[in-house]
Amino acid sequence: MPIPIKRKLFLCAVLLAGVIKASAAFGLDEVYSPNVEYGELSVEANASQSFDSNPVKNGAQTGELTLEVGIAPRISLSVSGEYSADPGESLELVAHEVQGRFQFFEPGEHWLDAGLLVLYDASTQPDTPDTFGARLLLQKDIGRFTHTVNVGFTQDTGKNAAPGAEPEYTFLWSTRYRYSQEFQPGIEIQSSLGPAGQLGYYNQQEHYIGPSASGKLGRHLKYQVAYLFGASDAAASSAARIQLEYETNF
Amino acid sequence: MKISSRLYALHCLLSMLICVAPLSARAQAQAQEIVLLLKNHQFSPKELSVPANKKIKLVVRNQDPTPAEFESTDLNREKAVAANSEISVFIGPLDPGRYEYLDDFHRDLATGTIVAK
């Protein structure tokens, strides 16, 4: 899920004004596996919220409702409704998203599992740009640990995109310990690195790190939860995310 | 958006693909192929011995008229197999030990263990 458009605009305004460096927290996202489950249909609900003593960074929310289908052995497609709220505002639908995930190899076939995620967000808000993006998805099992990395970017596009808008980069890392099917504790790192010109400025980027847990309850229900702590000046003190997924096969 | 920004984004995307291209181009070490049957919602053999520290291509052959799903938290694998068909699952190299698996569509009936030694 890309950074909500409204929040990006808010960030730009604040930075340009030179008032403060920080902005509303970006929405925490799922760290995607490169592996697609062919023949599976899933309904997902995601939500995240930031927490901070500074009202500018406290209470930013994102939400997403997604329908995903594994349409081919290595391809899944999904459509989503994306919701967002800046601090003190109400959650509203900000974009419709279409997303494709492509698995390059069979899991375990090579030393590293790899895939690509591409997305397009069509804004529902007036005067806000659409967004496209891509992420390289990498995964490696070492014993009972599964490490997953997503590296990618989003780019404003369409008639409402600001002239000279640059791609913004994201980095996500998840390590989980497969203790049991129902409970897999781990850690997550989520970073919104901003545009290329900001890559060397750690404290202007938003970095979060913290514990997570995921698992599968019975045959159909999967969950992910994470509570991450801000690790840079621009980040909120903390942020939480939850994801519930109901999956079935067709 | 400036052309340079578009090119920069394209460059990033291509760089991502170039990073993983050697993986697909690299000749894969030959994986030993082992067949696991699924019939009457039972795995056969129920305890499957495989060599430790070697990559295995596990062929799961579903001989039932209903679909199944090979699933293992121990191996981090989850893959559906249609009725009367087969799938391949790459596992390992495994440390010596026992690794549980099941048919997620018939959890109470179809379970098994891979023993790596």
Short mmCIF file of C-alpha atoms in Angstrom, two decimals:
data_model
loop_
_atom_site.label_atom_id
_atom_site.label_comp_id
_atom_site.label_asym_id
_atom_site.label_seq_id
_atom_site.Cartn_x
_atom_site.Cartn_y
_atom_site.Cartn_z
CA MET A 1 0.00 0.00 0.00
CA PRO A 2 1.54 3.33 -0.94
CA ILE A 3 1.73 6.39 1.24
CA PRO A 4 -1.69 8.04 1.18
CA ILE A 5 -1.83 10.95 -1.24
CA LYS A 6 -3.36 13.31 1.23
CA ARG A 7 -0.58 12.64 3.69
CA LYS A 8 2.07 13.18 1.02
CA LEU A 9 0.60 16.56 0.21
CA PHE A 10 0.44 17.40 3.86
CA LEU A 11 4.10 16.42 4.25
CA CYS A 12 5.13 18.57 1.30
CA ALA A 13 3.27 21.56 2.67
CA VAL A 14 4.85 21.24 6.07
CA LEU A 15 8.34 20.78 4.70
CA LEU A 16 8.02 23.69 2.30
CA ALA A 17 6.79 25.94 5.01
CA GLY A 18 9.80 24.97 7.06
CA VAL A 19 7.70 24.80 10.15
CA ILE A 20 8.62 21.34 11.32
CA LYS A 21 10.48 18.41 9.90
CA ALA A 22 8.02 15.83 11.00
CA SER A 23 4.81 14.86 9.31
CA ALA A 24 1.95 12.53 9.92
CA ALA A 25 3.16 8.94 10.08
CA PHE A 26 2.99 6.98 6.89
CA GLY A 27 0.71 3.97 6.87
CA LEU A 28 2.33 0.74 7.94
CA ASP A 29 1.93 -1.91 5.32
CA GLU A 30 2.07 -5.66 4.87
CA VAL A 31 5.51 -7.03 4.09
CA TYR A 32 4.63 -9.06 1.01
CA SER A 33 5.91 -12.55 0.32
CA PRO A 34 6.99 -13.19 -3.27
CA ASN A 35 5.09 -16.47 -3.20
CA VAL A 36 1.61 -16.56 -4.69
CA GLU A 37 -1.05 -19.10 -3.80
CA TYR A 38 -2.66 -20.21 -7.02
CA GLY A 39 -6.36 -20.96 -6.81
CA GLU A 40 -6.78 -19.02 -3.60
CA LEU A 41 -9.28 -16.23 -3.07
CA SER A 42 -8.82 -14.02 -0.04
CA VAL A 43 -10.52 -11.08 1.56
CA GLU A 44 -8.21 -8.90 3.64
CA ALA A 45 -8.74 -6.03 6.02
CA ASN A 46 -5.74 -3.92 7.06
CA ALA A 47 -5.57 -1.02 9.47
CA SER A 48 -2.78 1.06 10.96
CA GLN A 49 -2.55 3.99 13.33
CA SER A 50 0.21 6.24 14.64
CA PHE A 51 0.72 7.30 18.26
CA ASP A 52 2.65 10.38 19.39
CA SER A 53 2.52 13.15 21.96
CA ASN A 54 2.75 15.64 19.09
CA PRO A 55 -0.80 16.11 17.72
CA VAL A 56 0.63 16.58 14.21
CA LYS A 57 1.82 12.99 14.26
CA ASN A 58 -0.75 11.38 16.53
CA GLY A 59 -3.73 9.43 15.27
CA ALA A 60 -2.93 9.18 11.57
CA GLN A 61 -4.87 6.19 10.28
CA THR A 62 -4.91 4.04 7.19
CA GLY A 63 -7.20 1.21 6.22
CA GLU A 64 -7.53 -1.11 3.27
CA LEU A 65 -10.10 -3.67 2.15
CA THR A 66 -8.74 -6.06 -0.44
CA LEU A 67 -9.96 -8.90 -2.62
CA GLU A 68 -7.06 -10.99 -3.93
CA VAL A 69 -7.17 -13.91 -6.34
CA GLY A 70 -4.40 -16.30 -7.32
CA ILE A 71 -5.31 -16.39 -11.00
CA ALA A 72 -2.33 -18.40 -12.27
CA PRO A 73 0.39 -20.55 -10.71
CA ARG A 74 2.64 -17.52 -10.25
CA ILE A 75 0.32 -14.53 -10.55
CA SER A 76 -2.17 -12.95 -8.21
CA LEU A 77 -4.30 -9.89 -8.77
CA SER A 78 -6.06 -7.79 -6.20
CA VAL A 79 -8.36 -4.81 -5.98
CA SER A 80 -8.59 -2.64 -2.89
CA GLY A 81 -10.33 0.30 -1.40
CA GLU A 82 -7.86 2.49 0.49
CA TYR A 83 -8.86 4.65 3.42
CA SER A 84 -6.83 7.31 5.18
CA ALA A 85 -7.17 9.95 7.84
CA ASP A 86 -4.71 12.61 8.89
CA PRO A 87 -4.50 13.33 12.62
CA GLY A 88 -7.78 14.66 13.93
CA GLU A 89 -9.68 13.85 10.77
CA SER A 90 -12.12 11.11 9.87
CA LEU A 91 -11.23 8.06 7.84
CA GLU A 92 -12.30 8.41 4.21
CA LEU A 93 -11.88 6.52 0.97
CA VAL A 94 -8.87 8.03 -0.80
CA ALA A 95 -8.10 5.58 -3.60
CA HIS A 96 -8.98 2.42 -5.48
CA GLU A 97 -5.97 0.21 -5.98
CA VAL A 98 -5.21 -2.52 -8.51
CA GLN A 99 -2.23 -4.66 -7.68
CA GLY A 100 -0.45 -7.58 -9.31
CA ARG A 101 2.05 -9.91 -7.72
CA PHE A 102 4.37 -12.04 -9.84
CA GLN A 103 6.34 -14.93 -8.42
CA PHE A 104 9.59 -15.52 -10.30
CA PHE A 105 10.44 -19.04 -9.10
CA GLU A 106 8.95 -21.91 -7.15
CA PRO A 107 9.48 -21.45 -3.41
CA GLY A 108 12.82 -23.02 -2.48
CA GLU A 109 13.79 -23.64 -6.09
CA HIS A 110 16.68 -21.18 -5.80
CA TRP A 111 18.71 -19.85 -2.93
CA LEU A 112 16.37 -16.87 -2.69
CA ASP A 113 12.65 -16.61 -3.46
CA ALA A 114 11.84 -13.51 -5.50
CA GLY A 115 8.88 -11.74 -7.00
CA LEU A 116 7.59 -8.38 -8.12
CA LEU A 117 4.60 -6.38 -6.97
CA VAL A 118 3.18 -3.63 -9.16
CA LEU A 119 0.34 -1.34 -8.20
CA TYR A 120 -1.76 1.52 -9.44
CA ASP A 121 -3.78 3.74 -7.13
CA ALA A 122 -6.60 5.72 -8.68
CA SER A 123 -7.34 8.64 -6.39
CA THR A 124 -10.93 9.30 -5.38
CA GLN A 125 -10.06 12.76 -4.11
CA PRO A 126 -10.31 15.88 -6.27
CA ASP A 127 -7.00 17.43 -7.30
CA THR A 128 -4.92 14.59 -5.92
CA PRO A 129 -2.74 12.51 -8.23
CA ASP A 130 -2.90 8.83 -9.00
CA THR A 131 0.07 6.73 -7.99
CA PHE A 132 1.90 3.80 -9.49
CA GLY A 133 4.58 1.78 -7.84
CA ALA A 134 6.61 -1.39 -7.77
CA ARG A 135 8.36 -3.48 -5.16
CA LEU A 136 10.94 -6.18 -5.42
CA LEU A 137 9.92 -9.00 -3.06
CA LEU A 138 12.60 -11.26 -1.63
CA GLN A 139 12.34 -14.10 0.85
CA LYS A 140 14.72 -16.57 2.44
CA ASP A 141 14.07 -19.40 4.89
CA ILE A 142 16.89 -20.21 7.29
CA GLY A 143 15.88 -23.02 9.60
CA ARG A 144 12.59 -21.99 11.23
CA PHE A 145 13.20 -18.30 10.48
CA THR A 146 11.64 -16.67 7.43
CA HIS A 147 13.15 -13.37 6.30
CA THR A 148 11.21 -11.19 3.87
CA VAL A 149 12.35 -7.92 2.30
CA ASN A 150 10.40 -5.49 0.11
CA VAL A 151 12.23 -2.65 -1.66
CA GLY A 152 10.29 -0.35 -3.91
CA PHE A 153 9.00 3.03 -4.90
CA THR A 154 5.79 4.91 -5.63
CA GLN A 155 5.42 7.71 -8.14
CA ASP A 156 2.65 10.27 -8.49
CA THR A 157 1.18 10.33 -11.96
CA GLY A 158 -1.75 11.66 -13.93
CA LYS A 159 -3.03 15.15 -14.52
CA ASN A 160 -2.88 16.08 -10.85
CA ALA A 161 0.73 15.03 -10.31
CA ALA A 162 2.94 17.94 -9.33
CA PRO A 163 5.53 18.93 -11.95
CA GLY A 164 8.83 17.38 -11.04
CA ALA A 165 7.34 14.93 -8.56
CA GLU A 166 9.96 12.34 -7.76
CA PRO A 167 9.51 8.69 -6.89
CA GLU A 168 9.45 7.95 -3.19
CA TYR A 169 11.19 4.87 -1.86
CA THR A 170 10.16 2.34 0.75
CA PHE A 171 11.99 -0.46 2.52
CA LEU A 172 10.27 -3.15 4.55
CA TRP A 173 11.80 -6.08 6.41
CA SER A 174 10.15 -8.88 8.31
CA THR A 175 11.72 -11.78 10.16
CA ARG A 176 9.41 -14.32 11.76
CA TYR A 177 10.05 -17.47 13.73
CA ARG A 178 7.73 -20.30 12.65
CA TYR A 179 7.00 -21.47 16.18
CA SER A 180 3.67 -22.99 15.16
CA GLN A 181 1.05 -22.47 12.52
CA GLU A 182 -1.01 -20.37 14.90
CA PHE A 183 1.75 -18.19 16.33
CA GLN A 184 4.85 -16.88 14.57
CA PRO A 185 6.55 -14.05 16.46
CA GLY A 186 8.98 -11.78 14.70
CA ILE A 187 10.27 -8.30 14.08
CA GLU A 188 9.43 -5.77 11.40
CA ILE A 189 11.22 -2.76 10.01
CA GLN A 190 9.26 -0.29 7.90
CA SER A 191 10.91 2.75 6.34
CA SER A 192 9.53 5.50 4.16
CA LEU A 193 12.75 6.81 2.65
CA GLY A 194 11.22 9.68 0.69
CA PRO A 195 12.53 10.92 -2.66
CA ALA A 196 16.05 10.28 -3.92
CA GLY A 197 17.26 13.66 -2.68
CA GLN A 198 16.28 12.74 0.87
CA LEU A 199 18.02 9.37 0.96
CA GLY A 200 20.99 10.67 2.93
CA TYR A 201 18.89 12.38 5.57
CA TYR A 202 17.91 9.71 8.07
CA ASN A 203 15.88 11.89 10.40
CA GLN A 204 13.76 13.30 7.57
CA GLN A 205 12.75 9.76 6.72
CA GLU A 206 10.27 7.70 8.69
CA HIS A 207 11.74 4.57 10.24
CA TYR A 208 9.90 2.13 12.45
CA ILE A 209 11.02 -1.09 14.11
CA GLY A 210 9.28 -3.41 16.51
CA PRO A 211 7.72 -6.75 17.32
CA SER A 212 5.18 -8.54 15.19
CA ALA A 213 3.20 -11.75 15.23
CA SER A 214 1.38 -13.67 12.55
CA GLY A 215 -0.29 -17.00 12.11
CA LYS A 216 -3.09 -19.06 10.69
CA LEU A 217 -6.11 -19.99 12.80
CA GLY A 218 -7.78 -23.07 11.39
CA ARG A 219 -8.08 -23.47 7.66
CA HIS A 220 -9.35 -20.07 6.60
CA LEU A 221 -8.23 -17.26 8.89
CA LYS A 222 -4.81 -15.60 8.89
CA TYR A 223 -3.68 -12.65 10.98
CA GLN A 224 -0.75 -10.26 11.29
CA VAL A 225 -0.20 -7.72 14.05
CA ALA A 226 2.74 -5.40 14.68
CA TYR A 227 3.55 -2.63 17.12
CA LEU A 228 6.48 -0.61 15.83
CA PHE A 229 8.46 2.14 17.50
CA GLY A 230 9.55 5.26 15.67
CA ALA A 231 13.31 5.29 15.08
CA SER A 232 13.78 8.70 13.44
CA ASP A 233 12.71 12.29 14.11
CA ALA A 234 10.10 12.28 11.36
CA ALA A 235 8.44 9.11 12.59
CA ALA A 236 5.71 9.05 15.21
CA SER A 237 6.63 7.59 18.60
CA SER A 238 4.97 4.36 17.62
CA ALA A 239 2.52 2.85 15.20
CA ALA A 240 0.44 -0.30 15.13
CA ARG A 241 -1.00 -2.36 12.34
CA ILE A 242 -3.37 -5.30 12.14
CA GLN A 243 -4.36 -7.46 9.21
CA LEU A 244 -7.04 -10.12 9.05
CA GLU A 245 -7.42 -12.37 6.05
CA TYR A 246 -10.09 -14.89 5.20
CA GLU A 247 -8.92 -17.28 2.52
CA THR A 248 -10.59 -20.01 0.56
CA ASN A 249 -9.87 -21.96 -2.60
CA PHE A 250 -11.77 -22.13 -5.85
CA MET B 1 6.54 14.80 -13.70
CA LYS B 2 9.93 15.39 -15.28
CA ILE B 3 11.18 12.91 -17.82
CA SER B 4 14.20 12.37 -15.60
CA SER B 5 11.94 11.28 -12.76
CA ARG B 6 10.21 8.75 -14.99
CA LEU B 7 13.55 7.45 -16.15
CA TYR B 8 14.73 7.27 -12.58
CA ALA B 9 11.69 5.21 -11.62
CA LEU B 10 12.21 2.94 -14.62
CA HIS B 11 15.85 2.58 -13.70
CA CYS B 12 14.85 1.48 -10.21
CA LEU B 13 12.47 -1.12 -11.57
CA LEU B 14 15.08 -2.50 -13.98
CA SER B 15 17.68 -2.56 -11.23
CA MET B 16 15.34 -4.68 -9.13
CA LEU B 17 14.95 -7.17 -11.96
CA ILE B 18 18.67 -7.22 -12.73
CA CYS B 19 19.37 -8.04 -9.09
CA VAL B 20 17.44 -11.30 -9.29
CA ALA B 21 18.23 -12.22 -12.90
CA PRO B 22 21.38 -14.18 -11.97
CA LEU B 23 19.23 -16.40 -9.79
CA SER B 24 17.15 -17.58 -12.72
CA ALA B 25 20.11 -17.79 -15.07
CA ARG B 26 22.22 -19.77 -12.66
CA ALA B 27 22.17 -23.49 -13.26
CA GLN B 28 20.30 -25.00 -10.37
CA ALA B 29 21.93 -27.80 -8.45
CA GLN B 30 20.14 -31.01 -9.31
CA ALA B 31 17.41 -31.67 -6.79
CA GLN B 32 16.60 -35.24 -5.91
CA GLU B 33 13.02 -36.07 -6.89
CA ILE B 34 10.85 -37.93 -4.38
CA VAL B 35 7.18 -38.82 -4.87
CA LEU B 36 4.54 -38.49 -2.18
CA LEU B 37 1.13 -40.00 -2.95
CA LEU B 38 -2.19 -38.80 -1.66
CA LYS B 39 -5.02 -41.32 -1.93
CA ASN B 40 -8.23 -41.69 0.06
CA HIS B 41 -7.10 -38.57 1.92
CA GLN B 42 -4.02 -40.36 3.25
CA PHE B 43 -0.40 -39.63 2.45
CA SER B 44 1.74 -42.53 1.35
CA PRO B 45 4.25 -43.08 2.73
CA LYS B 46 3.07 -41.50 5.95
CA GLU B 47 6.67 -41.13 7.06
CA LEU B 48 8.93 -40.11 4.23
CA SER B 49 12.69 -40.42 4.61
CA VAL B 50 14.83 -37.93 2.71
CA PRO B 51 18.56 -37.23 2.78
CA ALA B 52 19.59 -34.36 5.04
CA ASN B 53 21.46 -31.37 3.67
CA LYS B 54 20.26 -31.93 0.10
CA LYS B 55 17.72 -30.10 -2.00
CA ILE B 56 14.63 -32.21 -2.64
CA LYS B 57 11.98 -31.86 -5.33
CA LEU B 58 8.93 -33.35 -3.68
CA VAL B 59 6.29 -34.41 -6.19
CA VAL B 60 2.91 -34.53 -4.48
CA ARG B 61 0.60 -36.71 -6.56
CA ASN B 62 -3.08 -36.38 -5.65
CA GLN B 63 -4.95 -39.51 -6.73
CA ASP B 64 -8.20 -38.42 -5.11
CA PRO B 65 -11.13 -36.97 -7.06
CA THR B 66 -11.05 -33.91 -4.77
CA PRO B 67 -8.49 -31.10 -4.47
CA ALA B 68 -5.97 -31.00 -1.66
CA GLU B 69 -3.41 -28.55 -0.27
CA PHE B 70 0.06 -29.59 0.80
CA GLU B 71 0.88 -27.42 3.80
CA SER B 72 3.73 -27.40 6.27
CA THR B 73 4.64 -24.76 8.82
CA ASP B 74 7.89 -26.62 9.51
CA LEU B 75 8.88 -26.34 5.85
CA ASN B 76 7.11 -23.03 5.14
CA ARG B 77 5.24 -24.45 2.18
CA GLU B 78 1.60 -24.12 1.13
CA LYS B 79 0.45 -25.24 -2.30
CA ALA B 80 -2.88 -26.49 -3.63
CA VAL B 81 -3.03 -29.58 -5.79
CA ALA B 82 -6.07 -30.18 -8.00
CA ALA B 83 -7.92 -33.49 -8.12
CA ASN B 84 -6.05 -36.22 -9.99
CA SER B 85 -3.01 -34.09 -10.62
CA GLU B 86 0.40 -33.35 -9.14
CA ILE B 87 2.55 -30.47 -7.98
CA SER B 88 6.23 -30.02 -7.22
CA VAL B 89 7.48 -28.53 -3.98
CA PHE B 90 11.15 -27.72 -3.44
CA ILE B 91 12.38 -28.32 0.08
CA GLY B 92 15.75 -28.29 1.79
CA PRO B 93 18.59 -28.60 2.24
CA LEU B 94 17.14 -29.78 5.56
CA ASP B 95 18.92 -30.24 8.87
CA PRO B 96 18.45 -33.76 10.25
CA GLY B 97 15.08 -33.92 11.99
CA ARG B 98 11.33 -34.40 11.59
CA TYR B 99 9.12 -32.05 9.60
CA GLU B 100 5.34 -32.30 9.80
CA TYR B 101 2.95 -31.66 6.91
CA LEU B 102 -0.75 -32.07 6.20
CA ASP B 103 -3.47 -31.71 3.61
CA ASP B 104 -5.05 -28.43 4.67
CA PHE B 105 -8.38 -29.45 3.12
CA HIS B 106 -8.53 -32.66 5.18
CA ARG B 107 -6.63 -31.72 8.29
CA ASP B 108 -7.91 -34.54 10.47
CA LEU B 109 -7.21 -37.28 7.94
CA ALA B 110 -4.14 -36.47 5.90
CA THR B 111 -1.02 -35.83 7.92
CA GLY B 112 2.54 -37.01 7.53
CA THR B 113 6.15 -36.52 8.47
CA ILE B 114 9.31 -35.99 6.49
CA VAL B 115 12.34 -37.41 8.25
CA ALA B 116 15.64 -35.96 7.13
CA LYS B 117 18.66 -38.08 8.03
#
